[in-house]
CSV table of C-alpha atoms in Angstrom, one decimal:
chain,number,residue,atom,x,y,z
O,1,MET,CA,-54.6,-16.3,22.3
O,2,SER,CA,-53.9,-19.5,23.4
O,3,LEU,CA,-51.9,-22.2,21.5
O,4,SER,CA,-52.4,-25.7,21.4
O,5,ARG,CA,-49.8,-28.3,22.1
O,6,ARG,CA,-48.8,-28.8,18.8
O,7,GLY,CA,-48.4,-25.0,18.6
O,8,LEU,CA,-46.3,-24.9,21.5
O,9,LEU,CA,-44.2,-27.6,20.1
O,10,GLY,CA,-43.7,-25.7,16.9
O,11,LEU,CA,-43.1,-22.6,18.6
O,12,ALA,CA,-40.4,-24.0,20.7
O,13,GLY,CA,-38.8,-25.8,17.5
O,14,ALA,CA,-39.0,-22.2,15.6
O,15,MET,CA,-37.3,-20.4,18.7
O,16,GLY,CA,-34.8,-23.1,18.9
O,17,ALA,CA,-34.0,-22.8,15.1
O,18,ALA,CA,-33.6,-18.9,15.8
O,19,GLY,CA,-32.2,-18.7,18.8
O,20,ALA,CA,-28.8,-18.5,20.2
O,21,VAL,CA,-27.7,-15.9,17.3
O,22,THR,CA,-25.8,-12.7,17.7
O,23,GLY,CA,-25.2,-9.8,14.8
O,24,ALA,CA,-27.4,-11.9,12.7
O,25,ALA,CA,-29.4,-9.9,10.0
O,26,ALA,CA,-33.0,-9.1,10.3
O,27,PRO,CA,-35.6,-11.8,10.1
O,28,GLY,CA,-37.3,-12.4,7.0
O,29,ALA,CA,-34.4,-11.3,4.7
O,30,ARG,CA,-34.8,-13.4,1.3
O,31,ALA,CA,-33.9,-13.0,-2.1
O,32,ALA,CA,-36.0,-11.7,-4.8
O,33,ALA,CA,-37.9,-14.4,-7.1
O,34,ALA,CA,-36.8,-13.2,-10.3
O,35,PRO,CA,-33.4,-14.5,-11.4
O,36,GLY,CA,-30.5,-11.7,-11.8
O,37,PRO,CA,-28.4,-9.7,-10.1
O,38,ALA,CA,-28.1,-10.0,-6.3
O,39,GLY,CA,-29.7,-7.2,-4.3
O,40,SER,CA,-27.8,-4.9,-2.3
O,41,GLY,CA,-25.0,-5.9,0.4
O,42,SER,CA,-24.0,-8.6,-2.4
O,43,SER,CA,-20.6,-8.4,-4.4
O,44,ALA,CA,-18.7,-10.6,-6.4
O,45,PRO,CA,-16.1,-12.7,-4.2
O,46,GLY,CA,-12.2,-12.0,-4.2
O,47,PRO,CA,-9.5,-13.8,-2.2
O,48,ALA,CA,-9.4,-12.6,1.4
O,49,GLY,CA,-5.9,-11.1,2.7
O,50,PRO,CA,-3.8,-12.8,5.1
O,51,GLY,CA,-5.3,-10.7,8.0
O,52,GLY,CA,-8.9,-10.8,6.8
O,53,ALA,CA,-12.1,-12.9,7.5
O,54,ALA,CA,-10.8,-16.1,5.9
O,55,ALA,CA,-7.6,-16.1,8.3
O,56,LYS,CA,-9.8,-15.3,11.5
O,57,ALA,CA,-12.2,-18.0,10.5
O,58,ARG,CA,-9.1,-20.5,10.2
O,59,ASP,CA,-8.1,-19.4,13.6
O,60,ALA,CA,-11.5,-20.1,15.1
O,61,GLU,CA,-11.7,-23.4,13.7
O,62,ALA,CA,-8.3,-24.3,14.8
O,63,ALA,CA,-9.3,-23.3,18.3
O,64,GLY,CA,-12.6,-25.7,18.1
O,65,ALA,CA,-14.7,-22.6,18.3
O,66,GLY,CA,-17.1,-23.8,15.8
O,67,SER,CA,-18.4,-20.4,15.0
O,68,SER,CA,-17.7,-17.7,12.1
O,69,ALA,CA,-15.1,-14.9,11.9
O,70,ALA,CA,-17.7,-12.7,13.4
O,71,GLY,CA,-18.5,-14.6,16.4
O,72,ALA,CA,-22.0,-15.1,15.3
O,73,ARG,CA,-22.7,-18.6,13.7
O,74,VAL,CA,-24.8,-19.0,10.2
O,75,ARG,CA,-28.1,-18.6,10.3
O,76,THR,CA,-29.8,-21.1,7.8
O,77,GLY,CA,-32.6,-20.3,5.2
O,78,PHE,CA,-34.8,-22.3,7.5
O,79,GLU,CA,-34.1,-20.5,10.5
O,80,GLN,CA,-34.7,-17.2,8.5
O,81,LEU,CA,-38.2,-18.5,7.3
O,82,ALA,CA,-38.9,-19.7,11.1
O,83,ALA,CA,-38.0,-16.0,12.3
O,84,ASP,CA,-40.4,-14.5,9.8
O,85,GLY,CA,-43.0,-16.8,11.3
O,86,TYR,CA,-43.4,-18.9,8.0
O,87,ALA,CA,-44.9,-16.0,6.3
O,88,LEU,CA,-43.9,-17.4,2.9
O,89,LEU,CA,-45.8,-20.7,3.6
O,90,ALA,CA,-49.2,-19.0,4.9
O,91,GLY,CA,-52.2,-20.5,3.6
O,92,GLN,CA,-50.4,-23.2,1.7
O,93,ARG,CA,-50.5,-26.9,1.8
O,94,VAL,CA,-46.5,-27.4,1.8
O,95,GLY,CA,-44.6,-30.6,0.6
O,96,VAL,CA,-40.8,-30.4,1.8
O,97,VAL,CA,-38.0,-32.2,-0.3
O,98,THR,CA,-35.3,-32.9,2.2
O,99,ASN,CA,-33.3,-35.6,3.9
O,100,PRO,CA,-31.3,-36.1,7.4
O,101,THR,CA,-29.4,-32.8,6.6
O,102,GLY,CA,-32.7,-30.6,7.3
O,103,ILE,CA,-32.3,-29.7,10.7
O,104,THR,CA,-32.4,-26.7,13.2
O,105,ALA,CA,-29.3,-25.3,14.7
O,106,ASP,CA,-30.3,-27.6,17.7
O,107,ALA,CA,-30.4,-30.7,15.6
O,108,ARG,CA,-34.2,-31.0,15.2
O,109,HIS,CA,-35.5,-32.3,11.9
O,110,LEU,CA,-37.3,-29.4,10.2
O,111,VAL,CA,-40.2,-31.8,9.1
O,112,ASP,CA,-40.8,-32.5,12.8
O,113,VAL,CA,-40.6,-28.8,13.5
O,114,LEU,CA,-42.8,-27.7,10.7
O,115,HIS,CA,-45.5,-30.7,11.5
O,116,ALA,CA,-45.8,-29.6,15.1
O,117,ASP,CA,-46.4,-25.9,14.2
O,118,ASP,CA,-50.0,-24.6,13.8
O,119,ARG,CA,-48.7,-22.1,11.5
O,120,VAL,CA,-47.6,-24.4,8.8
O,121,ASP,CA,-49.8,-27.0,6.9
O,122,LEU,CA,-47.2,-29.6,6.3
O,123,VAL,CA,-48.8,-32.6,3.9
O,124,ALA,CA,-45.8,-34.2,2.6
O,125,VAL,CA,-42.4,-35.1,2.1
O,126,PHE,CA,-40.3,-36.0,-0.6
O,127,GLY,CA,-37.0,-38.0,-0.7
O,128,PRO,CA,-34.0,-37.8,-2.9
O,129,GLU,CA,-31.3,-40.4,-3.9
O,130,HIS,CA,-30.5,-42.2,-0.5
O,131,GLY,CA,-34.1,-41.3,0.7
O,132,PHE,CA,-35.5,-39.2,3.4
O,133,ARG,CA,-34.0,-41.0,6.1
O,134,GLY,CA,-30.7,-41.2,4.3
O,135,THR,CA,-30.6,-45.3,4.5
O,136,ALA,CA,-30.0,-46.4,0.9
O,137,GLN,CA,-26.8,-46.6,-0.7
O,138,ALA,CA,-25.4,-44.9,-4.0
O,139,GLY,CA,-28.1,-45.1,-6.9
O,140,GLY,CA,-30.6,-46.0,-4.6
O,141,SER,CA,-33.7,-44.9,-2.5
O,142,GLU,CA,-36.2,-45.5,0.2
O,143,GLY,CA,-39.4,-45.6,-1.9
O,144,ARG,CA,-42.9,-44.8,-1.0
O,145,ALA,CA,-43.6,-44.8,2.8
O,146,GLN,CA,-45.3,-43.5,6.0
O,147,ASP,CA,-43.1,-41.2,8.3
O,148,PRO,CA,-43.5,-42.8,11.5
O,149,ALA,CA,-42.8,-39.7,13.6
O,150,THR,CA,-45.5,-37.5,11.8
O,151,GLY,CA,-47.6,-39.8,10.0
O,152,LEU,CA,-47.0,-38.0,6.7
O,153,PRO,CA,-46.6,-39.7,3.5
O,154,VAL,CA,-43.0,-40.0,2.1
O,155,TYR,CA,-42.8,-39.7,-1.9
O,156,ASP,CA,-39.7,-41.0,-3.6
O,157,THR,CA,-38.2,-38.5,-6.2
O,158,TYR,CA,-35.3,-40.5,-7.2
O,159,GLY,CA,-35.4,-41.2,-10.8
O,160,LYS,CA,-38.4,-38.9,-11.4
O,161,SER,CA,-38.2,-35.9,-13.6
O,162,GLY,CA,-40.4,-33.7,-15.8
O,163,GLN,CA,-44.2,-35.0,-16.0
O,164,ALA,CA,-43.7,-37.9,-13.9
O,165,LEU,CA,-42.3,-35.9,-11.1
O,166,ALA,CA,-45.1,-33.2,-11.7
O,167,ASP,CA,-47.8,-35.8,-11.2
O,168,VAL,CA,-46.1,-37.0,-7.8
O,169,PHE,CA,-46.5,-33.2,-6.7
O,170,THR,CA,-50.2,-33.4,-8.0
O,171,ALA,CA,-50.8,-36.7,-6.5
O,172,ALA,CA,-49.6,-35.4,-3.1
O,173,ARG,CA,-51.8,-32.4,-3.3
O,174,VAL,CA,-49.3,-29.9,-2.3
O,175,ASP,CA,-49.5,-26.3,-3.0
O,176,THR,CA,-46.0,-25.3,-2.4
O,177,VAL,CA,-42.9,-27.1,-2.7
O,178,VAL,CA,-40.0,-26.4,-0.2
O,179,PHE,CA,-36.3,-27.5,-1.0
O,180,ASP,CA,-34.1,-27.8,1.9
O,181,ILE,CA,-31.1,-30.3,1.7
O,182,GLN,CA,-27.2,-29.9,2.3
O,183,ASP,CA,-25.1,-29.8,-0.7
O,184,VAL,CA,-21.1,-30.2,-1.1
O,185,GLY,CA,-20.5,-28.0,-4.0
O,186,ALA,CA,-19.9,-30.5,-6.7
O,187,ARG,CA,-21.8,-31.1,-9.9
O,188,PHE,CA,-22.1,-34.8,-9.7
O,189,TYR,CA,-23.6,-35.1,-6.2
O,190,THR,CA,-27.3,-35.5,-7.3
O,191,TYR,CA,-29.0,-33.1,-4.7
O,192,ILE,CA,-28.9,-30.3,-7.1
O,193,TRP,CA,-30.4,-32.0,-9.7
O,194,THR,CA,-33.2,-33.1,-7.6
O,195,LEU,CA,-33.5,-29.5,-6.9
O,196,TYR,CA,-33.3,-28.8,-10.6
O,197,ASP,CA,-36.1,-31.3,-11.6
O,198,CYS,CA,-38.4,-30.2,-8.7
O,199,MET,CA,-38.4,-26.8,-10.3
O,200,ARG,CA,-38.9,-28.0,-13.6
O,201,ALA,CA,-41.7,-30.3,-12.3
O,202,ALA,CA,-43.1,-27.8,-10.3
O,203,ALA,CA,-43.5,-25.4,-13.1
O,204,LEU,CA,-45.6,-28.0,-15.1
O,205,ALA,CA,-47.6,-28.2,-12.3
O,206,GLY,CA,-48.2,-24.9,-11.5
O,207,LYS,CA,-46.9,-24.8,-8.0
O,208,PRO,CA,-44.3,-22.5,-6.6
O,209,VAL,CA,-40.8,-23.6,-5.1
O,210,VAL,CA,-39.2,-22.3,-1.8
O,211,VAL,CA,-35.4,-23.2,-1.6
O,212,LEU,CA,-34.1,-22.7,1.9
O,213,ASP,CA,-30.4,-21.9,1.6
O,214,ARG,CA,-27.6,-23.8,3.5
O,215,PRO,CA,-23.7,-23.2,3.3
O,216,ASN,CA,-21.7,-24.6,0.4
O,217,PRO,CA,-19.4,-26.6,3.1
O,218,VAL,CA,-16.1,-26.1,0.9
O,219,GLY,CA,-16.6,-22.5,0.4
O,220,GLY,CA,-17.8,-20.4,-2.7
O,221,ARG,CA,-14.9,-18.4,-3.7
O,222,ARG,CA,-14.7,-19.5,-7.3
O,223,ALA,CA,-15.7,-22.2,-9.6
O,224,ALA,CA,-13.3,-24.6,-10.7
O,225,GLY,CA,-12.8,-27.5,-13.1
O,226,PRO,CA,-14.5,-28.4,-16.7
O,227,VAL,CA,-17.9,-27.5,-17.7
O,228,LEU,CA,-20.4,-30.1,-18.9
O,229,GLU,CA,-21.3,-30.4,-22.4
O,230,ARG,CA,-24.7,-31.2,-22.9
O,231,SER,CA,-24.4,-34.1,-24.9
O,232,TYR,CA,-23.1,-35.8,-21.9
O,233,ALA,CA,-25.9,-34.7,-19.8
O,234,SER,CA,-27.3,-37.1,-17.0
O,235,PHE,CA,-28.5,-37.2,-13.4
O,236,VAL,CA,-24.9,-36.5,-12.4
O,237,GLY,CA,-25.0,-33.2,-14.4
O,238,ARG,CA,-28.0,-32.0,-16.4
O,239,GLU,CA,-26.7,-28.6,-17.2
O,240,PRO,CA,-23.4,-26.7,-18.4
O,241,ILE,CA,-22.1,-25.8,-15.1
O,242,ALA,CA,-18.5,-26.4,-13.5
O,243,LEU,CA,-17.5,-29.3,-11.9
O,244,ALA,CA,-17.2,-27.6,-8.5
O,245,HIS,CA,-19.6,-24.8,-8.8
O,246,GLY,CA,-18.8,-22.8,-6.0
O,247,MET,CA,-22.4,-21.8,-5.2
O,248,THR,CA,-25.2,-22.1,-2.7
O,249,ALA,CA,-28.2,-24.2,-3.4
O,250,ALA,CA,-30.5,-21.2,-3.7
O,251,GLU,CA,-27.9,-19.5,-6.0
O,252,LEU,CA,-28.0,-22.7,-8.3
O,253,ALA,CA,-31.5,-22.3,-8.1
O,254,ARG,CA,-31.6,-18.7,-9.6
O,255,LEU,CA,-29.2,-19.7,-12.0
O,256,PHE,CA,-31.1,-22.6,-13.0
O,257,ASN,CA,-34.0,-20.5,-13.3
O,258,GLY,CA,-32.5,-17.7,-15.5
O,259,GLU,CA,-30.1,-19.9,-17.6
O,260,PHE,CA,-31.6,-23.3,-18.3
O,261,LEU,CA,-35.4,-23.1,-17.4
O,262,ALA,CA,-35.8,-19.9,-19.4
O,263,ASP,CA,-38.6,-21.4,-21.5
O,264,ARG,CA,-40.8,-22.2,-18.6
O,265,PRO,CA,-39.2,-20.9,-15.0
O,266,ALA,CA,-40.4,-21.8,-11.9
O,267,ARG,CA,-42.3,-19.6,-9.4
O,268,LEU,CA,-39.1,-19.3,-7.3
O,269,GLU,CA,-38.5,-17.8,-3.8
O,270,THR,CA,-35.2,-18.3,-2.1
O,271,VAL,CA,-34.6,-17.6,1.3
O,272,ARG,CA,-31.0,-16.4,2.1
O,273,MET,CA,-28.9,-17.1,5.2
O,274,SER,CA,-27.4,-14.6,7.3
O,275,GLY,CA,-23.8,-14.6,8.6
O,276,TRP,CA,-22.3,-16.9,5.5
O,277,ARG,CA,-19.3,-15.5,3.5
O,278,ARG,CA,-17.9,-16.9,0.5
O,279,GLU,CA,-14.4,-17.8,2.1
O,280,SER,CA,-16.1,-19.7,5.0
O,281,PHE,CA,-15.6,-23.6,5.2
O,282,PHE,CA,-18.3,-25.6,7.1
O,283,GLY,CA,-16.2,-25.9,10.1
O,284,ALA,CA,-16.7,-21.6,10.5
O,285,THR,CA,-20.4,-22.0,10.2
O,286,GLY,CA,-21.1,-22.9,14.0
O,287,LEU,CA,-23.8,-25.3,12.5
O,288,PRO,CA,-23.8,-29.3,13.3
O,289,TRP,CA,-22.8,-31.5,10.6
O,290,VAL,CA,-25.0,-34.3,9.4
O,291,PRO,CA,-23.6,-36.5,6.6
O,292,PRO,CA,-25.7,-35.9,3.5
O,293,SER,CA,-25.1,-39.2,1.9
O,294,PRO,CA,-23.7,-42.7,3.8
O,295,ASN,CA,-20.3,-42.0,2.0
O,296,MET,CA,-20.0,-38.1,2.8
O,297,PRO,CA,-19.2,-38.5,6.8
O,298,THR,CA,-17.3,-35.2,7.2
O,299,PRO,CA,-16.7,-32.1,6.0
O,300,ASP,CA,-13.3,-33.2,5.0
O,301,THR,CA,-14.7,-35.8,2.5
O,302,ALA,CA,-16.6,-33.1,0.7
O,303,LEU,CA,-13.5,-31.2,0.5
O,304,ALA,CA,-11.8,-34.0,-1.3
O,305,TYR,CA,-15.1,-35.3,-3.1
O,306,ALA,CA,-15.0,-32.9,-6.3
O,307,GLY,CA,-11.6,-34.6,-7.0
O,308,THR,CA,-11.6,-38.0,-6.0
O,309,CYS,CA,-15.0,-39.0,-7.0
O,310,LEU,CA,-13.5,-39.0,-10.4
O,311,PHE,CA,-12.2,-42.5,-9.5
O,312,GLU,CA,-16.1,-43.8,-9.9
O,313,GLY,CA,-15.0,-43.6,-13.6
O,314,THR,CA,-11.9,-46.1,-13.3
O,315,ASN,CA,-11.5,-49.5,-11.9
O,316,LEU,CA,-9.8,-48.1,-8.4
O,317,SER,CA,-11.5,-47.9,-5.2
O,318,GLU,CA,-12.8,-44.3,-4.1
O,319,GLY,CA,-12.7,-45.4,-0.6
O,320,ARG,CA,-16.1,-46.6,-0.4
O,321,GLY,CA,-16.6,-49.5,2.4
O,322,THR,CA,-13.9,-47.8,4.5
O,323,THR,CA,-14.5,-45.0,7.2
O,324,THR,CA,-12.7,-42.3,5.1
O,325,PRO,CA,-14.1,-42.4,1.5
O,326,PHE,CA,-13.0,-40.1,-1.1
O,327,GLU,CA,-10.0,-39.4,1.3
O,328,LEU,CA,-8.5,-43.0,0.3
O,329,VAL,CA,-8.2,-44.3,-3.0
O,330,GLY,CA,-6.4,-47.3,-4.5
O,331,ALA,CA,-6.5,-50.8,-5.6
O,332,GLU,CA,-5.1,-54.1,-5.1
O,333,GLY,CA,-2.0,-54.3,-6.2
O,334,VAL,CA,-1.0,-50.6,-6.1
O,335,ASP,CA,2.2,-49.6,-4.3
O,336,ARG,CA,4.3,-46.4,-3.0
O,337,ARG,CA,5.2,-45.5,-6.5
O,338,TRP,CA,1.6,-43.9,-6.9
O,339,ALA,CA,2.1,-41.6,-3.9
O,340,GLU,CA,5.6,-40.5,-4.7
O,341,ALA,CA,4.6,-39.3,-8.2
O,342,ALA,CA,1.5,-37.4,-7.1
O,343,ASN,CA,3.6,-35.6,-4.5
O,344,GLY,CA,6.0,-34.9,-7.2
O,345,LEU,CA,3.6,-32.9,-9.1
O,346,GLY,CA,3.9,-30.3,-6.3
O,347,LEU,CA,0.2,-29.6,-6.1
O,348,PRO,CA,-0.6,-26.8,-3.9
O,349,GLY,CA,-2.3,-27.2,-0.5
O,350,VAL,CA,-2.2,-31.0,-0.2
O,351,TRP,CA,0.1,-34.2,0.6
O,352,PHE,CA,-0.6,-37.5,-0.8
O,353,ARG,CA,0.4,-40.2,1.6
O,354,GLU,CA,1.1,-44.0,1.0
O,355,ALA,CA,-1.6,-45.9,2.5
O,356,TYR,CA,-2.9,-49.3,2.7
O,357,PHE,CA,-7.0,-50.2,3.3
O,358,THR,CA,-9.5,-53.1,3.0
O,359,PRO,CA,-12.9,-52.1,1.7
O,360,THR,CA,-15.7,-53.8,3.6
O,361,PHE,CA,-17.8,-53.4,0.5
O,362,SER,CA,-18.1,-51.9,-2.9
O,363,LYS,CA,-15.0,-52.2,-5.1
O,364,PHE,CA,-12.3,-54.6,-3.9
O,365,ALA,CA,-14.5,-55.5,-0.8
O,366,GLY,CA,-12.5,-57.8,1.5
O,367,LYS,CA,-9.1,-57.2,-0.2
O,368,THR,CA,-6.1,-55.1,0.8
O,369,CYS,CA,-5.5,-52.1,-1.5
O,370,GLY,CA,-2.7,-49.8,-1.8
O,371,GLY,CA,-3.0,-46.2,-2.8
O,372,VAL,CA,-3.0,-43.0,-1.5
O,373,ARG,CA,-4.3,-40.8,1.4
O,374,ILE,CA,-5.3,-37.2,0.6
O,375,LEU,CA,-4.1,-34.7,3.2
O,376,VAL,CA,-5.3,-31.6,2.6
O,377,HIS,CA,-2.8,-29.1,4.8
O,378,ASP,CA,-4.0,-25.4,3.3
O,379,ARG,CA,-7.6,-25.3,1.9
O,380,GLU,CA,-7.0,-21.6,0.9
O,381,VAL,CA,-5.2,-23.1,-2.1
O,382,PHE,CA,-6.5,-26.6,-2.4
O,383,ASP,CA,-8.0,-27.4,-5.9
O,384,PRO,CA,-9.6,-30.5,-5.5
O,385,VAL,CA,-10.3,-31.0,-9.1
O,386,ARG,CA,-7.0,-30.5,-10.0
O,387,ALA,CA,-5.7,-32.8,-7.4
O,388,GLY,CA,-8.2,-35.6,-8.8
O,389,ILE,CA,-6.7,-35.0,-12.2
O,390,GLY,CA,-3.2,-35.5,-10.7
O,391,LEU,CA,-4.2,-38.4,-9.3
O,392,LEU,CA,-5.6,-40.1,-12.5
O,393,VAL,CA,-2.4,-39.0,-14.6
O,394,THR,CA,0.0,-40.4,-12.0
O,395,ALA,CA,-2.2,-43.6,-11.4
O,396,ARG,CA,-2.1,-44.3,-15.0
O,397,ARG,CA,1.7,-43.6,-15.4
O,398,THR,CA,2.5,-45.8,-12.1
O,399,TRP,CA,0.1,-48.9,-12.2
O,400,SER,CA,-0.1,-51.0,-15.2
O,401,GLY,CA,-3.5,-52.3,-14.0
O,402,PHE,CA,-5.2,-48.8,-14.4
O,403,ALA,CA,-8.4,-48.8,-16.4
O,404,TRP,CA,-11.5,-46.8,-17.1
O,405,ARG,CA,-14.8,-48.3,-16.6
O,406,PRO,CA,-16.1,-50.1,-19.8
O,407,ASP,CA,-18.9,-47.6,-19.8
O,408,HIS,CA,-16.8,-44.5,-19.9
O,409,TRP,CA,-18.7,-43.1,-17.0
O,410,ILE,CA,-15.6,-40.8,-16.5
O,411,ASP,CA,-17.0,-38.9,-19.3
O,412,ARG,CA,-20.3,-38.3,-17.2
O,413,LEU,CA,-18.4,-37.2,-14.5
O,414,THR,CA,-16.0,-34.8,-16.1
O,415,GLY,CA,-18.6,-33.7,-18.4
O,416,SER,CA,-17.1,-34.7,-21.9
O,417,ASP,CA,-14.8,-37.2,-23.3
O,418,ARG,CA,-11.9,-34.6,-23.3
O,419,VAL,CA,-10.3,-35.2,-19.8
O,420,ARG,CA,-10.4,-39.3,-20.6
O,421,ARG,CA,-8.6,-38.8,-23.8
O,422,LEU,CA,-6.0,-36.3,-22.7
O,423,VAL,CA,-4.8,-38.6,-19.9
O,424,ASP,CA,-4.9,-41.5,-22.4
O,425,ALA,CA,-2.6,-39.4,-24.6
O,426,GLY,CA,0.0,-38.7,-21.8
O,427,ALA,CA,-1.2,-35.0,-20.7
O,428,GLY,CA,-0.2,-33.5,-17.5
O,429,VAL,CA,-2.4,-31.5,-15.0
O,430,GLU,CA,-1.6,-28.1,-16.5
O,431,GLU,CA,-2.2,-29.2,-20.0
O,432,ILE,CA,-5.7,-30.8,-19.3
O,433,ALA,CA,-6.4,-27.8,-17.1
O,434,ALA,CA,-5.9,-25.5,-19.8
O,435,ASP,CA,-8.2,-27.3,-22.0
O,436,TRP,CA,-11.2,-26.5,-20.0
O,437,ALA,CA,-10.2,-23.0,-18.8
O,438,ALA,CA,-12.1,-21.0,-21.8
O,439,GLY,CA,-15.4,-22.9,-20.8
O,440,LEU,CA,-14.7,-22.1,-17.0
O,441,ALA,CA,-14.3,-18.6,-17.4
O,442,ARG,CA,-17.5,-18.3,-19.7
O,443,PHE,CA,-19.1,-20.0,-16.6
O,444,SER,CA,-17.6,-18.2,-13.9
O,445,ALA,CA,-18.9,-15.0,-15.7
O,446,VAL,CA,-22.2,-16.1,-15.7
O,447,ARG,CA,-22.2,-17.4,-12.3
O,448,GLU,CA,-21.4,-14.1,-10.9
O,449,THR,CA,-25.0,-12.7,-11.8
O,450,TYR,CA,-26.5,-15.1,-9.5
O,451,LEU,CA,-24.3,-14.9,-6.3
O,452,LEU,CA,-26.2,-13.7,-3.3
O,453,TYR,CA,-23.3,-13.5,-0.7
O,454,SER,CA,-20.1,-11.5,-0.7
């Protein structure tokens, strides 16, 4: 059978997505649609020993190898879908929820690859916060447009949920909704709630959802931080999960379906990765990094983000408008005493260096700020949430200008008013962490049920 030029282009894209892999699992491996315990080959995560896979992965990253501990890079859910001939999408009018991170291993965008392949009927694209092309800053999107490369209509999902989002899927005339976006592992990073909203809306519209999995770039060994209280739910946290959830998008989709959408679950398919292990940081995956949002330039940013994004709830800069957002935190008038106090906490795996910076936009734009630079020297023991709490505690103690945002946005970020009230009462890091320990333990037990990787 001959292939059209469009088919040849699509085949080349699929081969590029699936190629150059050794030691990978068989193509087409995917999770069961129903929520529940992971299938054979999955096990609960545990700490890696000094000579185990985690140490080998660190050695590979230090050598600049850009590959996993076993020498074979991770194959994403999209690559597994392509290797299976897109069987899950056969005969369906497909809409894709994605952004610039939805790429193949050779950095082609999946929308371009799917559009060029005769085996897939791709009819629409849906953009989240920051937009399909990723040009909008926090709290913005790109609106309705036409993709100039493919001519496909691009619909804006940001700010839409429930029936309003279901109506968008219906208007786009899609049969199946595919989700493929790189997450960063923090509850308040909104792409996971776009996934949640799409699952609920697809159920209302009677359409299945296919989640193509990608790595959690900060690893997935454990959850950390406070669990959201439902009375504080918002788009930076719809449901009670931990601040650092330690899960992949497909695992979260299973958890959402089983725990929070049980009244009307989505018809869910999750396409697993191969080659990813829970102790792996992004540098060990062998995959290219594309910033998931304008202020998430590197995997190191993601590593700090779950803690330092808490400063969005204060009058201090979280480093937006610099080249290292979320790794720099400070304000006009802050001096060296903050870094000294933060280092005095003795938090594992991190140093706090006295730093000065001038943001080009956002808080303190054009003004010289003093503050700290977060330097993670041991990712295995670093806890970003405790580090963020430690910085809040010491900022309040050492800088007289410290203040919460008047709208108490910190409560939305932490998931309740308890962290704010404890910091104001003079509590230390361990006392604050002890306050959320019971809720975190309950969430961690539920989380185990939905994990797909060991």
